[in-house]
Amino acid sequence: DIVMTQSPDSLAVSLGERATINCKSSRSVLYSSSSKNYLAWYQQKPGLPPKLLIYWAFTRDSGVPDRFSGSGSGTDFTLTIDSLQAEDVAVYFCQQYYSTPYTFGQGTRLEIK
Amino acid sequence: EVQLVESGGGLVQPGGSLRLSCAVSGFTFSNYWMSWVRQSPGKGLEWVANIKQDGTEKYYVDSLMGRFTISRDNTENSLYLQMNSLRAEDTAVYYCARDLGKWEPHQHWGQGTLVTVSS
């Protein structure tokens, strides 16, 4: 199984500042024939299901604000939230869907400083 | 509007069985891969299984060791998860999700149904 490891486990950022969350996979999730990274990011707020933010490592899902961006390739990925808003307080998960079993990172809790 | 509504969760004794259902609306169910994902209380997310549009392909997390079966009824717009030989570690909120496609992530999620395995 591909192991996904996020860092940090928790993060406190001031309103209006940038938050950066990292995700590392134990094997590359880049499919060479398509040049696509099979990596997604989700946001989960308390009491709610996860919400898909980004897939293919950097494609924002419909309706996701452009302050959310994804980057990286192969085994190392980053979710960046520019100009942090109060409503961005949540737990963020990365997930690889390159091979089954699809696996998630352990989550990063984002709070306001 | 895409809607997924899970049901069938509850308290069950170790070794027991439950069948979860997910009723969908707002999209053509038969066009999409579907998944079950679970989340243990206060813990992370675990993908459980997924199923092709026509039910002919199914994939599971290995740790289930054949205890769970995913299925679907496209005439009823419903997804199912039959869970047998339940263990305490199966205690979790179970979400059904609509996938973007095969080998693609989960774009829409239900609100989840809680399964508690305890004596």
Short mmCIF file of C-alpha atoms in Angstrom, two decimals:
data_model
loop_
_atom_site.label_atom_id
_atom_site.label_comp_id
_atom_site.label_asym_id
_atom_site.label_seq_id
_atom_site.Cartn_x
_atom_site.Cartn_y
_atom_site.Cartn_z
CA ASP A 1 0.00 0.00 0.00
CA ILE A 2 1.11 3.57 -0.64
CA VAL A 3 1.63 5.40 2.63
CA MET A 4 0.75 9.10 2.70
CA THR A 5 2.44 11.27 5.31
CA GLN A 6 1.40 14.85 5.97
CA SER A 7 3.29 17.57 7.75
CA PRO A 8 2.76 19.30 10.03
CA ASP A 9 0.07 17.55 12.09
CA SER A 10 -1.27 20.94 13.11
CA LEU A 11 -0.73 24.49 12.03
CA ALA A 12 -1.75 27.91 13.34
CA VAL A 13 -1.72 30.81 10.90
CA SER A 14 -2.85 34.41 11.24
CA LEU A 15 -5.81 35.67 9.24
CA GLY A 16 -4.70 36.94 5.86
CA GLU A 17 -1.45 35.01 5.94
CA ARG A 18 -0.41 31.92 3.95
CA ALA A 19 -0.81 28.34 5.15
CA THR A 20 1.26 25.53 3.67
CA ILE A 21 0.59 21.83 4.17
CA ASN A 22 2.85 19.11 2.85
CA CYS A 23 2.11 15.57 1.78
CA LYS A 24 4.60 12.87 0.91
CA SER A 25 3.81 9.52 -0.67
CA SER A 26 5.88 6.37 -0.14
CA ARG A 27 5.86 5.75 -3.89
CA SER A 28 5.42 8.00 -6.88
CA VAL A 29 1.80 8.70 -7.79
CA LEU A 30 2.77 10.13 -11.17
CA TYR A 31 1.37 8.04 -14.00
CA SER A 32 3.94 8.52 -16.74
CA SER A 33 1.73 7.83 -19.73
CA SER A 34 -0.69 10.63 -18.80
CA SER A 35 1.75 12.83 -16.88
CA LYS A 36 -0.91 13.11 -14.19
CA ASN A 37 -0.31 12.94 -10.46
CA TYR A 38 -3.04 10.90 -8.81
CA LEU A 39 -3.22 13.13 -5.75
CA ALA A 40 -6.19 14.92 -4.18
CA TRP A 41 -6.73 17.29 -1.28
CA TYR A 42 -9.83 17.40 0.92
CA GLN A 43 -11.08 19.81 3.56
CA GLN A 44 -13.14 18.56 6.49
CA LYS A 45 -14.94 20.82 8.93
CA PRO A 46 -16.32 19.51 12.25
CA GLY A 47 -19.41 17.36 11.87
CA LEU A 48 -19.29 17.43 8.08
CA PRO A 49 -18.03 15.03 5.42
CA PRO A 50 -14.81 15.80 3.59
CA LYS A 51 -15.01 18.19 0.67
CA LEU A 52 -12.89 17.71 -2.44
CA LEU A 53 -10.69 20.76 -3.00
CA ILE A 54 -8.05 19.73 -5.52
CA TYR A 55 -7.37 16.73 -7.74
CA TRP A 56 -4.65 15.77 -10.22
CA ALA A 57 -2.44 17.57 -7.69
CA PHE A 58 -3.39 21.08 -8.81
CA THR A 59 -6.87 21.14 -10.42
CA ARG A 60 -9.38 22.96 -8.23
CA ASP A 61 -12.82 21.39 -7.97
CA SER A 62 -15.77 23.48 -9.04
CA GLY A 63 -16.51 26.36 -6.68
CA VAL A 64 -13.27 26.12 -4.72
CA PRO A 65 -11.81 29.60 -4.11
CA ASP A 66 -8.62 30.36 -5.98
CA ARG A 67 -6.78 31.05 -2.73
CA PHE A 68 -6.46 27.24 -2.56
CA SER A 69 -3.71 25.86 -4.77
CA GLY A 70 -1.89 22.57 -5.12
CA SER A 71 1.59 21.83 -6.36
CA GLY A 72 4.17 19.08 -6.53
CA SER A 73 4.83 15.92 -8.47
CA GLY A 74 5.94 12.35 -7.96
CA THR A 75 6.11 11.88 -4.21
CA ASP A 76 6.04 15.41 -2.76
CA PHE A 77 3.01 17.68 -2.78
CA THR A 78 1.88 20.92 -1.20
CA LEU A 79 -1.46 22.53 -0.49
CA THR A 80 -1.21 26.29 -0.17
CA ILE A 81 -3.94 28.53 1.20
CA ASP A 82 -3.28 32.17 0.47
CA SER A 83 -4.84 34.95 2.53
CA LEU A 84 -6.27 32.66 5.20
CA GLN A 85 -9.92 33.22 6.05
CA ALA A 86 -11.74 32.24 9.24
CA GLU A 87 -13.84 29.71 7.31
CA ASP A 88 -10.68 27.83 6.30
CA VAL A 89 -10.33 26.40 9.81
CA ALA A 90 -10.58 22.66 9.19
CA VAL A 91 -8.64 19.44 8.90
CA TYR A 92 -7.00 18.88 5.52
CA PHE A 93 -6.26 15.46 4.05
CA CYS A 94 -4.29 14.37 1.02
CA GLN A 95 -5.20 11.16 -0.80
CA GLN A 96 -3.55 9.09 -3.49
CA TYR A 97 -5.81 7.34 -6.00
CA TYR A 98 -2.97 5.94 -8.10
CA SER A 99 -3.60 2.42 -6.87
CA THR A 100 -5.99 0.59 -4.60
CA PRO A 101 -6.28 0.72 -1.73
CA TYR A 102 -6.62 4.46 -2.09
CA THR A 103 -4.93 5.91 0.97
CA PHE A 104 -5.18 9.16 2.89
CA GLY A 105 -2.70 11.16 4.89
CA GLN A 106 -3.31 11.40 8.62
CA GLY A 107 -4.64 14.93 8.34
CA THR A 108 -3.40 18.41 9.21
CA ARG A 109 -5.43 20.56 11.58
CA LEU A 110 -5.42 24.23 10.56
CA GLU A 111 -6.28 26.85 13.15
CA ILE A 112 -6.20 30.62 13.40
CA LYS A 113 -3.29 32.12 15.34
CA GLU B 1 -28.49 18.99 -6.73
CA VAL B 2 -26.37 15.93 -6.05
CA GLN B 3 -27.53 14.16 -2.89
CA LEU B 4 -26.29 11.01 -1.20
CA VAL B 5 -28.06 9.77 1.92
CA GLU B 6 -26.67 6.87 3.93
CA SER B 7 -28.72 4.69 6.25
CA GLY B 8 -28.49 1.40 8.09
CA GLY B 9 -25.91 2.25 10.72
CA GLY B 10 -26.35 1.48 14.40
CA LEU B 11 -25.10 -0.56 17.32
CA VAL B 12 -24.13 -4.15 16.61
CA GLN B 13 -22.38 -6.81 18.64
CA PRO B 14 -18.99 -8.16 17.61
CA GLY B 15 -19.45 -10.88 15.02
CA GLY B 16 -22.72 -9.39 13.84
CA SER B 17 -23.75 -8.04 10.45
CA LEU B 18 -25.13 -4.81 9.05
CA ARG B 19 -26.15 -3.64 5.62
CA LEU B 20 -25.58 0.00 4.82
CA SER B 21 -27.52 1.74 2.07
CA CYS B 22 -26.87 4.96 0.17
CA ALA B 23 -29.74 6.50 -1.74
CA VAL B 24 -28.68 8.97 -4.40
CA SER B 25 -30.46 11.65 -6.38
CA GLY B 26 -29.66 14.61 -8.58
CA PHE B 27 -27.49 12.73 -11.06
CA THR B 28 -27.51 9.66 -13.29
CA PHE B 29 -26.34 7.04 -10.81
CA SER B 30 -25.51 4.45 -13.46
CA ASN B 31 -22.87 6.76 -14.98
CA TYR B 32 -20.57 6.87 -11.98
CA TRP B 33 -18.10 4.82 -9.99
CA MET B 34 -19.06 4.86 -6.32
CA SER B 35 -17.07 4.36 -3.13
CA TRP B 36 -17.44 3.73 0.57
CA VAL B 37 -15.04 5.57 2.89
CA ARG B 38 -14.99 5.28 6.67
CA GLN B 39 -13.69 7.44 9.48
CA SER B 40 -13.10 6.13 12.98
CA PRO B 41 -14.11 8.51 15.77
CA GLY B 42 -11.54 11.24 16.06
CA LYS B 43 -9.32 9.56 13.51
CA GLY B 44 -8.46 9.71 9.88
CA LEU B 45 -10.08 8.55 6.70
CA GLU B 46 -9.94 5.04 5.25
CA TRP B 47 -11.14 4.10 1.78
CA VAL B 48 -13.11 0.87 2.04
CA ALA B 49 -14.26 -0.17 -1.44
CA ASN B 50 -15.43 1.04 -4.81
CA ILE B 51 -17.60 -0.29 -7.62
CA LYS B 52 -17.88 0.29 -11.35
CA GLN B 53 -20.97 1.75 -12.97
CA ASP B 54 -22.39 -1.66 -13.93
CA GLY B 55 -21.11 -3.47 -10.85
CA THR B 56 -18.70 -5.68 -12.78
CA GLU B 57 -15.56 -4.34 -11.10
CA LYS B 58 -15.11 -4.01 -7.36
CA TYR B 59 -12.06 -3.21 -5.27
CA TYR B 60 -11.58 -3.46 -1.50
CA VAL B 61 -9.05 -2.50 1.11
CA ASP B 62 -7.13 -5.69 1.91
CA SER B 63 -7.60 -5.43 5.66
CA LEU B 64 -11.29 -6.31 5.34
CA MET B 65 -10.29 -9.89 4.51
CA GLY B 66 -13.47 -10.56 2.57
CA ARG B 67 -15.88 -9.54 5.31
CA PHE B 68 -17.48 -6.64 3.39
CA THR B 69 -19.26 -6.65 0.03
CA ILE B 70 -20.07 -3.58 -2.04
CA SER B 71 -22.99 -3.69 -4.45
CA ARG B 72 -25.37 -1.39 -6.27
CA ASP B 73 -28.83 -1.36 -7.78
CA ASN B 74 -28.98 1.09 -10.66
CA THR B 75 -32.75 0.68 -10.94
CA GLU B 76 -33.11 1.84 -7.34
CA ASN B 77 -30.34 4.47 -7.49
CA SER B 78 -28.79 2.84 -4.46
CA LEU B 79 -25.37 1.74 -3.24
CA TYR B 80 -24.91 -0.91 -0.55
CA LEU B 81 -22.26 -2.22 1.82
CA GLN B 82 -22.87 -5.61 3.40
CA MET B 83 -20.70 -5.93 6.49
CA ASN B 84 -20.25 -9.32 8.16
CA SER B 85 -18.17 -10.60 11.09
CA LEU B 86 -17.97 -7.09 12.46
CA ARG B 87 -15.19 -6.17 14.85
CA ALA B 88 -14.67 -3.32 17.29
CA GLU B 89 -12.19 -1.76 14.89
CA ASP B 90 -14.94 -1.43 12.27
CA THR B 91 -16.57 1.22 14.46
CA ALA B 92 -16.66 4.35 12.29
CA VAL B 93 -18.76 6.79 10.35
CA TYR B 94 -19.32 5.28 6.92
CA TYR B 95 -19.62 7.66 3.98
CA CYS B 96 -20.75 6.86 0.48
CA ALA B 97 -19.18 8.97 -2.22
CA ARG B 98 -19.54 9.59 -5.92
CA ASP B 99 -16.22 9.35 -7.69
CA LEU B 100 -15.13 11.56 -10.56
CA GLY B 101 -14.29 8.37 -12.42
CA LYS B 102 -12.28 5.16 -12.24
CA TRP B 103 -8.95 5.86 -10.53
CA GLU B 104 -10.30 9.29 -9.58
CA PRO B 105 -11.15 10.94 -6.26
CA HIS B 106 -14.43 11.32 -4.39
CA GLN B 107 -16.24 14.44 -5.58
CA HIS B 108 -19.51 14.21 -3.66
CA TRP B 109 -20.08 12.72 -0.21
CA GLY B 110 -23.04 11.81 1.91
CA GLN B 111 -23.37 12.91 5.51
CA GLY B 112 -22.39 9.49 6.79
CA THR B 113 -23.92 6.81 9.01
CA LEU B 114 -22.37 5.71 12.30
CA VAL B 115 -21.63 2.05 12.89
CA THR B 116 -20.74 1.06 16.45
CA VAL B 117 -19.50 -2.44 17.14
CA SER B 118 -19.67 -3.17 20.84
CA SER B 119 -21.01 -5.72 23.29
#
